[in-house]
GROMACS .gro file of C-alpha atoms in nm:
model
  162
    1MET     CA    1   0.000   0.000   0.000
    2ASP     CA    2   0.147   0.335  -0.105
    3VAL     CA    3   0.097   0.591   0.173
    4THR     CA    4   0.165   0.964   0.134
    5VAL     CA    5   0.330   1.106   0.447
    6TRP     CA    6   0.485   1.446   0.498
    7SER     CA    7   0.859   1.404   0.540
    8GLY     CA    8   1.043   1.572   0.827
    9TRP     CA    9   1.303   1.729   0.598
   10ILE     CA   10   1.030   1.909   0.402
   11ALA     CA   11   0.906   2.064   0.727
   12GLY     CA   12   1.263   2.161   0.820
   13ILE     CA   13   1.321   2.337   0.490
   14ALA     CA   14   0.981   2.508   0.512
   15ILE     CA   15   1.050   2.634   0.866
   16GLY     CA   16   1.394   2.761   0.763
   17LEU     CA   17   1.252   2.944   0.463
   18PHE     CA   18   0.968   3.084   0.672
   19VAL     CA   19   1.208   3.220   0.938
   20VAL     CA   20   1.418   3.403   0.680
   21LEU     CA   21   1.119   3.526   0.478
   22HIS     CA   22   0.934   3.644   0.790
   23PHE     CA   23   1.232   3.847   0.910
   24TRP     CA   24   1.294   3.985   0.563
   25LEU     CA   25   0.930   4.092   0.510
   26ILE     CA   26   0.831   4.200   0.863
   27GLY     CA   27   1.166   4.304   1.009
   28LYS     CA   28   1.097   4.111   1.331
   29PRO     CA   29   1.182   3.753   1.425
   30ALA     CA   30   0.901   3.496   1.425
   31GLY     CA   31   0.784   3.347   1.754
   32CYS     CA   32   0.479   3.214   1.935
   33SER     CA   33   0.491   3.349   2.290
   34THR     CA   34   0.368   3.699   2.198
   35GLY     CA   35   0.072   3.541   2.021
   36TYR     CA   36  -0.010   3.343   2.335
   37GLY     CA   37   0.010   3.669   2.531
   38ASN     CA   38  -0.239   3.825   2.289
   39VAL     CA   39  -0.478   3.534   2.345
   40CYS     CA   40  -0.437   3.574   2.723
   41GLY     CA   41  -0.519   3.945   2.682
   42MET     CA   42  -0.840   3.855   2.499
   43LEU     CA   43  -0.936   3.609   2.774
   44CYS     CA   44  -0.813   3.812   3.075
   45LYS     CA   45  -0.937   4.161   3.002
   46LYS     CA   46  -0.865   4.292   3.355
   47VAL     CA   47  -0.503   4.175   3.376
   48ARG     CA   48  -0.309   4.487   3.278
   49TYR     CA   49   0.009   4.296   3.191
   50TYR     CA   50  -0.156   4.153   2.877
   51HIS     CA   51  -0.256   4.498   2.752
   52GLU     CA   52   0.079   4.678   2.769
   53GLY     CA   53   0.399   4.679   2.565
   54GLU     CA   54   0.416   4.412   2.299
   55TYR     CA   55   0.062   4.298   2.386
   56GLU     CA   56  -0.093   4.642   2.331
   57LYS     CA   57  -0.166   4.574   1.964
   58LYS     CA   58  -0.410   4.280   1.964
   59SER     CA   59  -0.399   4.181   1.599
   60ASN     CA   60  -0.029   4.142   1.528
   61ILE     CA   61   0.164   3.908   1.301
   62LYS     CA   62   0.266   3.682   1.590
   63LEU     CA   63  -0.096   3.615   1.680
   64TRP     CA   64  -0.164   3.511   1.320
   65PHE     CA   65   0.151   3.297   1.323
   66LEU     CA   66   0.014   3.121   1.632
   67VAL     CA   67  -0.325   3.069   1.464
   68GLY     CA   68  -0.152   2.933   1.153
   69ILE     CA   69   0.035   2.655   1.336
   70PRO     CA   70  -0.266   2.430   1.402
   71ILE     CA   71  -0.416   2.520   1.064
   72GLY     CA   72  -0.093   2.408   0.896
   73GLY     CA   73  -0.097   2.087   1.098
   74LEU     CA   74  -0.457   2.022   0.998
   75LEU     CA   75  -0.378   2.083   0.630
   76ALA     CA   76  -0.080   1.846   0.651
   77ALA     CA   77  -0.300   1.580   0.814
   78LEU     CA   78  -0.575   1.622   0.556
   79THR     CA   79  -0.331   1.598   0.263
   80SER     CA   80  -0.166   1.285   0.402
   81ASP     CA   81  -0.302   0.936   0.341
   82ASN     CA   82  -0.253   0.848   0.708
   83ALA     CA   83  -0.565   0.819   0.920
   84TRP     CA   84  -0.552   1.057   1.216
   85GLN     CA   85  -0.760   1.116   1.523
   86VAL     CA   86  -0.763   1.331   1.834
   87SER     CA   87  -0.587   1.144   2.113
   88PHE     CA   88  -0.432   1.192   2.455
   89ASP     CA   89  -0.179   0.914   2.382
   90MET     CA   90   0.157   1.050   2.497
   91GLY     CA   91   0.377   0.762   2.381
   92MET     CA   92   0.666   0.695   2.616
   93TYR     CA   93   0.537   0.956   2.861
   94GLU     CA   94   0.233   0.740   2.942
   95GLN     CA   95   0.438   0.566   3.212
   96ILE     CA   96   0.496   0.888   3.408
   97LEU     CA   97   0.172   1.081   3.345
   98PRO     CA   98  -0.152   1.023   3.537
   99GLY     CA   99  -0.387   0.759   3.399
  100SER     CA  100  -0.708   0.956   3.336
  101ASP     CA  101  -0.747   1.198   3.045
  102ALA     CA  102  -0.868   1.474   3.281
  103ALA     CA  103  -0.560   1.437   3.503
  104LYS     CA  104  -0.333   1.437   3.196
  105ALA     CA  105  -0.502   1.754   3.072
  106ILE     CA  106  -0.449   1.929   3.407
  107TRP     CA  107  -0.086   1.815   3.424
  108LEU     CA  108  -0.017   1.929   3.066
  109MET     CA  109  -0.189   2.266   3.124
  110PHE     CA  110   0.030   2.318   3.432
  111GLY     CA  111   0.335   2.235   3.220
  112GLY     CA  112   0.216   2.481   2.956
  113MET     CA  113   0.187   2.755   3.219
  114LEU     CA  114   0.543   2.685   3.333
  115LEU     CA  115   0.658   2.697   2.971
  116GLY     CA  116   0.483   3.033   2.924
  117PHE     CA  117   0.643   3.172   3.239
  118GLY     CA  118   0.983   3.053   3.122
  119ALA     CA  119   0.928   3.205   2.779
  120ARG     CA  120   0.852   3.544   2.933
  121LEU     CA  121   1.150   3.512   3.165
  122ALA     CA  122   1.383   3.421   2.876
  123GLY     CA  123   1.240   3.687   2.643
  124ALA     CA  124   1.113   3.432   2.389
  125CYS     CA  125   0.980   3.079   2.362
  126THR     CA  126   1.168   2.772   2.245
  127THR     CA  127   1.069   2.848   1.887
  128GLY     CA  128   1.182   3.207   1.917
  129HIS     CA  129   1.522   3.122   2.064
  130ALA     CA  130   1.621   2.783   1.924
  131LEU     CA  131   1.478   2.806   1.573
  132VAL     CA  132   1.460   3.174   1.490
  133GLY     CA  133   1.744   3.309   1.705
  134GLY     CA  134   1.959   3.011   1.611
  135ALA     CA  135   1.895   3.069   1.240
  136MET     CA  136   1.999   3.432   1.288
  137LEU     CA  137   2.309   3.322   1.487
  138ASN     CA  138   2.200   3.538   1.781
  139PRO     CA  139   2.444   3.450   2.068
  140PRO     CA  140   2.185   3.471   2.353
  141SER     CA  141   1.947   3.254   2.152
  142LEU     CA  142   2.219   3.000   2.076
  143LEU     CA  143   2.292   2.983   2.450
  144ALA     CA  144   1.920   2.952   2.532
  145GLY     CA  145   1.882   2.675   2.271
  146ALA     CA  146   2.176   2.487   2.425
  147VAL     CA  147   2.021   2.524   2.772
  148PHE     CA  148   1.682   2.399   2.641
  149PHE     CA  149   1.848   2.097   2.481
  150ALA     CA  150   2.061   2.013   2.787
  151SER     CA  151   1.759   2.054   3.017
  152ALA     CA  152   1.553   1.819   2.801
  153LEU     CA  153   1.830   1.557   2.805
  154ILE     CA  154   1.873   1.579   3.182
  155THR     CA  155   1.498   1.571   3.248
  156THR     CA  156   1.450   1.269   3.022
  157GLN     CA  157   1.734   1.086   3.196
  158LEU     CA  158   1.591   1.164   3.538
  159LEU     CA  159   1.239   1.056   3.441
  160PHE     CA  160   1.320   0.734   3.260
  161ASN     CA  161   1.652   0.608   3.399
  162THR     CA  162   1.604   0.640   3.772
   0.00000   0.00000   0.00000
């Protein structure tokens, strides 16, 4: 059976071209965390933090970038011959996450909040530093990317080899 699947190298080339094209056209690096902040501002109208500085303008390119990520994933899924479905299956992480879907959702939302806090603390998210900053050879982003990678290796070793 001949199955059409999107190859990882195509996605890598597309991301690389997008990063360069985005910076060339917009003059600002691509990233997701500002878009998440815009969504938080729409949901939390009384929290002043989400209505100042980079979040002041609600409809910015980073919000649309954030919206485009799941749309791109959906288009890739629909143009692939693979059957897909919504699932909470976390692969190898099933052995360390709670058993119920509700508990997994709470745990993953807590992790997402920590990721958001870290992104604000570091001045950009993983995408912003590792992919975009790395492509632009930005020294702080290269350092942040190295720290992200080392942290992931250490965390994985602690979770699965202890």
